[in-house]
Every structure is written in C-alpha cells, then in structure tokens.
Coordinates of C-alpha atoms in Angstrom, one line a residue:
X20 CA 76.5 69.7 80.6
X21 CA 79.9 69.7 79.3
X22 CA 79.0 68.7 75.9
X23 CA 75.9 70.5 76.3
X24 CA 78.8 73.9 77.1
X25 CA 80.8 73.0 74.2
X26 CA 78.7 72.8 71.7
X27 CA 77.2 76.1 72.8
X28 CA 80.6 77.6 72.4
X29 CA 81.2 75.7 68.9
X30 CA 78.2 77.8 67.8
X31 CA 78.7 81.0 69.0
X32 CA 82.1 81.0 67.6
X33 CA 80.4 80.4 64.2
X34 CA 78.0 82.6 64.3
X35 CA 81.2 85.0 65.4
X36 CA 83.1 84.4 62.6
X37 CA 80.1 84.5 60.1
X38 CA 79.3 88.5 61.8
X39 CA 83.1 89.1 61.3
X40 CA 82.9 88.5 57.5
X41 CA 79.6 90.4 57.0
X42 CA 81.3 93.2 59.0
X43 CA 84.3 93.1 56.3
X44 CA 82.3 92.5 53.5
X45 CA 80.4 95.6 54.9
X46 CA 83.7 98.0 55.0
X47 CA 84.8 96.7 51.5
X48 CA 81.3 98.1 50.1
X49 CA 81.4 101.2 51.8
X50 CA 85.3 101.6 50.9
X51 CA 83.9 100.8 47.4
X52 CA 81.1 103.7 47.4
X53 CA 83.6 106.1 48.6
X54 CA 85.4 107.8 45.9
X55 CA 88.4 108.8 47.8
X56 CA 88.9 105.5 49.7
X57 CA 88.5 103.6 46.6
X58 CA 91.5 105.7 44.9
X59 CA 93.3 105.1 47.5
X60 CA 92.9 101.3 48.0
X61 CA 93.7 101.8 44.1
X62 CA 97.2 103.2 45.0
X63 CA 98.2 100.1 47.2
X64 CA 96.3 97.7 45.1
X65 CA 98.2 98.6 42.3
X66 CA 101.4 98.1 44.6
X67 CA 100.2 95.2 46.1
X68 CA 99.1 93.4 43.1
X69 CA 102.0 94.3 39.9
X70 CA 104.5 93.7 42.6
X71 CA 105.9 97.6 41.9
X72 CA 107.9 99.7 44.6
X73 CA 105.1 102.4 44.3
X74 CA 101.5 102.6 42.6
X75 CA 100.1 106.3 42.8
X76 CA 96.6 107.5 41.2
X77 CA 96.3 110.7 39.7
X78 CA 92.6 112.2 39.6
X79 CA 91.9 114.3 36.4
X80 CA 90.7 118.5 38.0
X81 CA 89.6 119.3 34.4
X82 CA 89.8 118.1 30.9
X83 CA 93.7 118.9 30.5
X84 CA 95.1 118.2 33.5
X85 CA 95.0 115.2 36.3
X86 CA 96.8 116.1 39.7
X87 CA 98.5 113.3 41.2
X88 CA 96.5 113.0 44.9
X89 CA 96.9 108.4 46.4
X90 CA 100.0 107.1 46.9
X91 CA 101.3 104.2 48.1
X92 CA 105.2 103.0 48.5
X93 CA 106.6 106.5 48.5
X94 CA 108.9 107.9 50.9
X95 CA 108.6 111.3 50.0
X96 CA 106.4 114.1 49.1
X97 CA 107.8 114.6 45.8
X98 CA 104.7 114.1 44.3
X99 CA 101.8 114.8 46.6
X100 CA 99.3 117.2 44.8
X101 CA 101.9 117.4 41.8
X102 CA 99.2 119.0 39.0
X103 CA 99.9 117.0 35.2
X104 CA 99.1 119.0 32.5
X105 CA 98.1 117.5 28.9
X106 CA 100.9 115.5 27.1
X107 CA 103.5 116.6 30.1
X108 CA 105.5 113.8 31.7
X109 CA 104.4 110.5 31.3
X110 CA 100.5 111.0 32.6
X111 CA 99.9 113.7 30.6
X112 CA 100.7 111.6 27.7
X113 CA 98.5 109.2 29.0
X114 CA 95.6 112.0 28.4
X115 CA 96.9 113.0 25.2
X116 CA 97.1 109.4 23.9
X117 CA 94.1 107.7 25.9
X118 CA 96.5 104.7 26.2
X119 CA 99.0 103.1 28.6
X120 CA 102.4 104.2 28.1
X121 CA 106.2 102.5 30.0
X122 CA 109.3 104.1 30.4
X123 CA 112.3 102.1 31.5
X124 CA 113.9 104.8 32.8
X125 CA 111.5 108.1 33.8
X126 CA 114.5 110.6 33.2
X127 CA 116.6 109.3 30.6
X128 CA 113.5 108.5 28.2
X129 CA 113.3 110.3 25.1
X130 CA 109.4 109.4 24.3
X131 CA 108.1 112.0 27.1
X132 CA 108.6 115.3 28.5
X133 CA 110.8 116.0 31.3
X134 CA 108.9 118.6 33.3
X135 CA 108.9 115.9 36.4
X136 CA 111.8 114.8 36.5
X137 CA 113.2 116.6 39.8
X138 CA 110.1 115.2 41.5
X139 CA 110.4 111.7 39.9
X140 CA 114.5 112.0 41.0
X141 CA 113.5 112.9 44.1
X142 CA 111.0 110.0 44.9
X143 CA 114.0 107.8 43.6
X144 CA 111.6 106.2 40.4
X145 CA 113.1 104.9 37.9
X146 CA 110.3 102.3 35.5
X147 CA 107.6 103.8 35.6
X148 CA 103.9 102.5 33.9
X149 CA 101.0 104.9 33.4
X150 CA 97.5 103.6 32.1
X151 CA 94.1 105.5 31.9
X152 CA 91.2 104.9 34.0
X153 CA 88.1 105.0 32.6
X154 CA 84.3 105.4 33.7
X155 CA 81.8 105.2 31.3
X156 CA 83.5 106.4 28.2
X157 CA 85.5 109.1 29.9
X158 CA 89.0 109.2 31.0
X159 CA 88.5 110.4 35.1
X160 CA 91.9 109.4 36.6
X161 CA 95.3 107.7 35.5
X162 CA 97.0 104.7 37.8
X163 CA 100.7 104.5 38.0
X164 CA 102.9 102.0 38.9
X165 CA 106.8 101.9 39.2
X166 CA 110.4 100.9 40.3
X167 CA 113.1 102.5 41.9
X168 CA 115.3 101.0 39.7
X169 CA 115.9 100.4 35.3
X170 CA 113.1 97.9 34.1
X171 CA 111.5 96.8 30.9
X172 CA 107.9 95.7 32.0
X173 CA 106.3 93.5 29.9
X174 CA 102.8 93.5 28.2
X175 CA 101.7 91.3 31.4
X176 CA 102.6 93.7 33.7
X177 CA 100.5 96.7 31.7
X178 CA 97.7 94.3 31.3
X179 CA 97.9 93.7 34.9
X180 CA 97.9 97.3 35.6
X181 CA 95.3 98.0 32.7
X182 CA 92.8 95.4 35.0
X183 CA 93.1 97.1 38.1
X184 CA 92.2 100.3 36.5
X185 CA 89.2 98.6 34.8
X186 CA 88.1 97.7 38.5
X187 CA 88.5 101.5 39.5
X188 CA 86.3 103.2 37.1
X189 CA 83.8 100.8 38.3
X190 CA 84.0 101.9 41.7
X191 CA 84.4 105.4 40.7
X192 CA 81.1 104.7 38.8
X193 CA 79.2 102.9 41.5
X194 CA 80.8 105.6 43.9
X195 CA 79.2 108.4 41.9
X196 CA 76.0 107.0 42.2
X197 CA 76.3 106.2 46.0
X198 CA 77.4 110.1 45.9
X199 CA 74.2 111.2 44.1
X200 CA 72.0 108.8 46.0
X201 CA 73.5 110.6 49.3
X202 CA 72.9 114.5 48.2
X203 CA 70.0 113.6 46.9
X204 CA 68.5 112.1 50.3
X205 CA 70.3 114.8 52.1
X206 CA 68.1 117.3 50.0
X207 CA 64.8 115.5 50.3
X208 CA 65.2 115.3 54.2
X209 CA 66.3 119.3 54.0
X210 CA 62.7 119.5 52.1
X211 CA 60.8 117.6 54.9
X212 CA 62.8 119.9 57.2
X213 CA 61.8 122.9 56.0
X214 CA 57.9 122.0 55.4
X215 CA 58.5 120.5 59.2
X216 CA 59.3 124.2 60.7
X217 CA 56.9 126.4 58.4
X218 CA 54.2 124.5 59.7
X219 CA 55.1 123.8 63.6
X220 CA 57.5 126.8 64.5
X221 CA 56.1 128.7 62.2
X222 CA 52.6 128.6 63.3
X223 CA 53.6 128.8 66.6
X224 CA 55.2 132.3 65.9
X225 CA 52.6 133.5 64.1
X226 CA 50.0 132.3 66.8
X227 CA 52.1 134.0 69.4
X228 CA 52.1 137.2 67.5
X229 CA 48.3 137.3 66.8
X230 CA 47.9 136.8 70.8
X231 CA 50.4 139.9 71.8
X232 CA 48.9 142.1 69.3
X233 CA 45.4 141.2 71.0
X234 CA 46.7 141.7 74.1
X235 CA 47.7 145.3 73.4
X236 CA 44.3 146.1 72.0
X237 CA 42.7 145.1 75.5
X238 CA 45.7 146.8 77.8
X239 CA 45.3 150.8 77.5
X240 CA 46.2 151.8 81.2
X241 CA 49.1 150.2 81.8
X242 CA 52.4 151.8 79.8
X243 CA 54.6 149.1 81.6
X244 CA 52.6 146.4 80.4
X245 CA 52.5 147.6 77.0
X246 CA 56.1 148.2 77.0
X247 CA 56.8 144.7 78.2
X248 CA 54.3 143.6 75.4
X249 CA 56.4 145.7 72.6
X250 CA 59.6 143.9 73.7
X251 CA 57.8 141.0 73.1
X252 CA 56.3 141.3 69.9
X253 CA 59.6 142.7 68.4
X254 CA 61.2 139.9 69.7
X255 CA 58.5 137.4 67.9
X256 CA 58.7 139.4 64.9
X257 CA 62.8 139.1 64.8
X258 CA 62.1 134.9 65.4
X259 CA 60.1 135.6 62.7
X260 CA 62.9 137.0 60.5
X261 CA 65.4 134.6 61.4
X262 CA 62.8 131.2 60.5
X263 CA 62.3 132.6 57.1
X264 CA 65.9 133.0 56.8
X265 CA 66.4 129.5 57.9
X266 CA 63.7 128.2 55.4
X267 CA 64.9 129.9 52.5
X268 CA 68.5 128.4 53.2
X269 CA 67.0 125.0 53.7
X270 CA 65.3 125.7 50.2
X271 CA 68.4 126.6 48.3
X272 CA 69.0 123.6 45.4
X273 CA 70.4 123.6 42.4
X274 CA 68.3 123.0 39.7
X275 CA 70.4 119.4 39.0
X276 CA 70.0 118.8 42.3
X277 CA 66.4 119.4 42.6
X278 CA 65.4 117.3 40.1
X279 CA 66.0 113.7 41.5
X280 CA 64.9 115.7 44.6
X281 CA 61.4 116.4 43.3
X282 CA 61.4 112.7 41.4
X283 CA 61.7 110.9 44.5
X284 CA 58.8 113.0 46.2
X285 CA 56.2 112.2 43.2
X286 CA 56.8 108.4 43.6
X287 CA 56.2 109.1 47.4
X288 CA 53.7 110.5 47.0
X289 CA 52.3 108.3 44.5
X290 CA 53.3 105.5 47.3
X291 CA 51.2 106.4 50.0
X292 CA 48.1 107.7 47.5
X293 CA 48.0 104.6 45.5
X294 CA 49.4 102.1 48.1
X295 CA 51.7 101.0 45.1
X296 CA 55.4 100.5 45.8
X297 CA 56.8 103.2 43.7
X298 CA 61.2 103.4 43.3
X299 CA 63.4 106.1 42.4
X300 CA 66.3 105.3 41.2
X301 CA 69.0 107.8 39.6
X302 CA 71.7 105.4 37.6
X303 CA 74.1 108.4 37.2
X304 CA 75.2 111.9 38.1
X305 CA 73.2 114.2 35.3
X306 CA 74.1 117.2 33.7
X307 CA 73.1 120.4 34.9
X308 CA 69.5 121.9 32.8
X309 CA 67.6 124.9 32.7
X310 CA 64.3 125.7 34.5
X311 CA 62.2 124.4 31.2
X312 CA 64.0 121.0 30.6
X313 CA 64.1 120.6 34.5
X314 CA 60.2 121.2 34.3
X315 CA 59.2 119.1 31.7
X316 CA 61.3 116.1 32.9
X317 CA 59.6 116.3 36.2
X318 CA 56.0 116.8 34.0
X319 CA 56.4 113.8 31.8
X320 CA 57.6 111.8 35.4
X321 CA 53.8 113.4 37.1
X322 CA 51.9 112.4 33.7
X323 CA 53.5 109.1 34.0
X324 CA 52.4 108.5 37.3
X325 CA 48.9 109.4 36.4
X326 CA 48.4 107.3 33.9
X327 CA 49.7 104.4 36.0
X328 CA 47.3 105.0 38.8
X329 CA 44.4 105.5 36.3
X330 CA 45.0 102.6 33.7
X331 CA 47.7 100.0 34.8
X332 CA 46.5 97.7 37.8
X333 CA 50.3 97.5 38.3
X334 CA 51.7 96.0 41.4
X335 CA 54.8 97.7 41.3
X336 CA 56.6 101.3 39.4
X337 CA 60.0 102.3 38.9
X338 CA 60.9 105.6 37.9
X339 CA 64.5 106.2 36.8
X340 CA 66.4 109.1 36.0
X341 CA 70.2 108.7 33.6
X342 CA 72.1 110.8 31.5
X343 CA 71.7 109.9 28.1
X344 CA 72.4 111.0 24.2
X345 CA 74.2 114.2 25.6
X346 CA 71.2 114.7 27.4
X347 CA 69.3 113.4 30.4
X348 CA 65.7 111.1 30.2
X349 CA 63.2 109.8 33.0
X350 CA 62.0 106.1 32.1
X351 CA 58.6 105.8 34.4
X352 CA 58.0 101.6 34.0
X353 CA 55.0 99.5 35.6
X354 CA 54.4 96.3 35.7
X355 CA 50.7 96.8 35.2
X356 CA 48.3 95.6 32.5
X357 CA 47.6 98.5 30.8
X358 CA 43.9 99.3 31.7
X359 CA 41.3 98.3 34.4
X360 CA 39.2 95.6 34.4
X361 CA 35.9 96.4 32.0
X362 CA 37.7 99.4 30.2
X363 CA 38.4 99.5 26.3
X364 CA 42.2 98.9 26.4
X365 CA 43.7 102.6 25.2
X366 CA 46.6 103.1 22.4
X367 CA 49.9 103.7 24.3
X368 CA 50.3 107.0 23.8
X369 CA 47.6 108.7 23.0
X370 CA 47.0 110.7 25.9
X371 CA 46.0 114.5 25.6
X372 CA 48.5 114.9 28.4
X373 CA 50.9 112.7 26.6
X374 CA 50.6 115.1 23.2
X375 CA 50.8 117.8 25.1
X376 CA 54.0 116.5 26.4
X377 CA 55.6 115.6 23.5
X378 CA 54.9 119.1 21.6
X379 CA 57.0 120.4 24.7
X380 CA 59.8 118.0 24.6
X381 CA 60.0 118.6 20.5
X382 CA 60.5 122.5 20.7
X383 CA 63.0 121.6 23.0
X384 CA 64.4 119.4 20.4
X385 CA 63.5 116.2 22.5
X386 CA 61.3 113.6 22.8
X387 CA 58.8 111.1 24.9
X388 CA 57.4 107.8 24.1
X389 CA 54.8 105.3 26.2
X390 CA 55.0 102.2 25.0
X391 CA 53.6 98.8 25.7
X392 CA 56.1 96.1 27.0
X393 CA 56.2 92.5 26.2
X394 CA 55.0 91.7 29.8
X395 CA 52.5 94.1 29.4
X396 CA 53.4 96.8 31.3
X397 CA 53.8 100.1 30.3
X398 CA 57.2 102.4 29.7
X399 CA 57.2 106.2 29.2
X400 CA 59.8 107.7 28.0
X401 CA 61.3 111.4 28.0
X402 CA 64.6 112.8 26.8
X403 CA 65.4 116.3 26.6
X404 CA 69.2 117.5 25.2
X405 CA 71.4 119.3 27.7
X406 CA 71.4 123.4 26.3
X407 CA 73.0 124.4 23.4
X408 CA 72.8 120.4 22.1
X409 CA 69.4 120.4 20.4
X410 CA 68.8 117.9 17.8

C-alpha cells in the first residue's frame, strides 16, 4: 500500500507540474495577444535582457509623434506620458531616421535635440539607445534602453536591442489580430443579441399590445377598467420605445467593423446549410471603406460561397479577409474538386455572377479572380482599393 501511495503521489505531482506549465505557457499567450501587456513585458525585457539601468517603450499616437507610455528601471515620473515629436530628442530622430540611434551622454550630445533633457536629467539617464519597432512595414513604437551613467554601447548591444524590438512588432502584430478577432466576436454576438430580442421581447410586446387593445373594444361600461387598461397600453407602448432604442444601439457598427462581422455570418450560415466546415479568418486590422466597396467585398464572399456549394464537393472552406495593395481583398478557398460528379467540369471563372462581379470591382478600379488550384480546389479572389487609391 505504501508503494502503491507513493507512486500515486509520484504521479499526481507530474501531472501538477505538467498543469503548472500549460497554465504559464497559457499567461505568456495571453500576455502576448495583449497589446498593452506586451509593451510592457517589452519595457523590462529590454532591461532584463541588454543588462541597461532602464528600458522604456514609446507607442507612436500619430505619424509624427510617439508618447513615451512602459517603463521599467525608472525611479521617477520624468517621463511617463512624455509626448516625442518628429526628429526631437533622441526618439524623434528615431522616426525621422527609421534607424537606431546611441548617445553616450543624453545631454551633452551634439547629434540630437535637447528638448528632453530636464526629463532625461531628472530620471538621472545618461547612455541612452533608441531603435524602431516595426510591424509589417510600419514604424508603430520605439524601444529604449539606457544608463545612468557615460557609455559607449557597442553594435552588440544595438543588435541586441534591435532583436527585442523585432520580437515586439510580432506581438503587436499577433496582438492586433487577437484585437480584431475580439471586436469582431463581440459584434457578431451583439447581432445574435439583437435578432434574440426583436423576435422574443419584441413579440411578446407586440402580442401584449394587440390583447389590451382588444380588451378595450370588449369593455365599454366600466371607465376604471378602461383607465387601468390605458395605463397599461401606454406603458407597453413606452417598453416598446425603449426595445427599439436598445436594438438600434445594439445595431450600431462601423462599416470596418461590420464587414468581418457579416463575413463570419455567411460562412455560418453556409456551415449549417451545407453541413461544410466553413472558417473565417481576418489576418489583419483593415482599413476603413465606403458602403459600395464594403458591399461588393461581402458580394464576391456570398458568390463565392455559392459556387462552392453548387460545384466543389469540397470538404472543407476558408474564407479570409487582409489588407492588401493599399487596399483590402477576401480570398474564399475550398478544397473541393471543382464540379459534381456527372457534370461537365466549368471554366473557373466564368460565372454570370462572377462577370457581374468583376464589372463592379473594375469601376471601382479593382479586381476578382477564381482560379483553379493545383490540388484542385478552387480560390476566388476580390480586391478593392481603399478611396481615393484607385488604380
């Protein structure tokens, strides 16, 4: 029995310690598709890691200026929320430049400007290393790292620095994804919310009224009654009032927003017509469109669908949604065969619906495509140009 015991406890200990490190490797992915915690653990990382007094991350507020937000090291508020114009101080000439720039010595240096330097004097900095980080192709934040005293860092120090910031644009990529992912369920489940009410509480009101007004076309000899009775149908009617208010809130979406919004219900849709799995996936954060390029991204995405549940036998669809070209596309891609058993195999392409599509897309100054893949499935295409970018 005591071996027996032992061996029992041998095993839930491992089993223990193998919960504790999914649990960890858990809270490093959600710190990772959290935008603010993963500037932050940038901040002490960058402390941590170079071996610097301080490390500090400044996020860029607009095209010319980065306000300086995660710090770690500091023992002051000197810089807390300090805003970095454009080729000021020694971020700004990070943004100006694009590339990391050193200092020695922050105050004394005569290859920046010295806006800072009551803050920087007042932190006690000295060194001082600033590089860009970088997601995608654009400049969204800049690291920091420094000393409280004169140094010359080296070029293995900036490549050091240079690495970590590599690793933060990921995150701030894979973060603004998570973020999309998020507002985008939250508006689909605001959607199912509002059909939800219109078609329980909603009925139920309007039932209600139907019944009082009834009730007042049978009761003609009893003025308390039908007093009672107008109370009651004033307060239905208000109900009323306040439930449309409510739904029309609920309804309230950007058109941005309501794009991957409306994506994600046609592949549900599809889903539970078709009884084939059908994903949505949005890669990145789009730009805002108009009503028309909105409309015919979320038509090419239906005519898609249509075609896959008419011609492709397919056992599986994805349906994607990226910003590309200065622009934004849909990619709908089976993994189908193209056309049903006993059918004439059709033309990719050649659709009325997919003509009509592309006339749209082309006065728009954009395009769609359905090709044939080498695994035999099918891919349409559709780009449209964000306004005022036709090509």
């Amino acid at each position: 029995m005591t071996a027996r015991r032992h061996a029992g406890e041998d095993l839930a200990a491992e089993h223990s310690a193998v919960l504790g490190g999914l649990l960890r490797e858990r809270e490093e992915l959600l710190a990772t598709l959290d935008r603010v915690a993963a500037l932050n653990g940038t901040a002490r990382l960058i402390r941590e890691s170079i071996g610097t007094h301080s490390g500090f991350v400044a996020e860029l507020t607009g095209p010319e200026q980065a306000v300086i937000r995660w710090m770690s090291g500091t023992r002051t508020d000197a810089l807390q929320d300090l805003a970095v114009p454009i080729g000021q101080g020694i971020g700004g000439r990070v943004l100006a430049l694009g590339k990391p720039v050193r200092v020695n010595d922050y105050v004394n240096s005569p290859s920046i400007t010295h806006q800072f330097d009551a803050q920087v004097r007042g932190e006690g900095l000295a060194a001082m290393i600033a590089v860009p980080i970088v997601s995608g192709t654009e400049t969204v934040a800049i690291a920091y790292a420094a000393m409280r005293e004169r140094r010359d860092f080296g070029d293995d120090a900036v490549q050091s620095l240079e690495d970590i910031a590599t690793e933060a644009g990921r995150a701030l990529k894979l973060a603004s994804v998570a973020e999309a992912d998020r507002e985008t369920a939250l508006s689909a489940e605001r959607l199912r919310m509002q059909s939800a009410l219109h078609d329980s509480v909603g009925a139920l009101l309007f039932s209600i009224g139907v019944q009082v007004r009834n009730l007042h076309e049978d009761i003609s000899d009893n003025p308390a009654l039908e007093s009672r009775l107008r109370r009651l149908e004033g307060d239905v009617s208000a109900a009323s009032r306040a439930l449309r208010e409510s739904l029309l809130a609920l309804s309230e979406s950007s058109p941005e927003r309501a794009l991957p919004v409306e994506l994600a219900e046609h592949c549900r849709s599809f889903q539970a017509r078709c009884g084939v799995p059908a994903r949505f996936v949005q890669l990145a954060p789009v730009p805002r469109l108009d009503a028309e390029r909105t409309g015919l991204l979320v038509a090419a995405v239906r005519e898609g669908l249509l075609n896959v549940e008419k011609h492709a036998d397919a056992l599986s669809v994805v349906v994607s949604l990226l910003p590309s070209e200065d622009g934004v596309q849909v990619v709908v891609a089976d993994d189908g065969t193209g056309h049903r058993s006993g059918d004439e195999e059709p033309e990719p392409g050649t659709g009325m619906g997919l003509r009509a599509l592309a006339e749209r897309a082309a006065r728009l100054g954009g395009r769609v495509s359905l090709v044939r893949d080498e695994d035999d499935g099918c891919t349409l295409r559709a780009w449209v140009p964000e306004p005022c970018r036709r090509r």
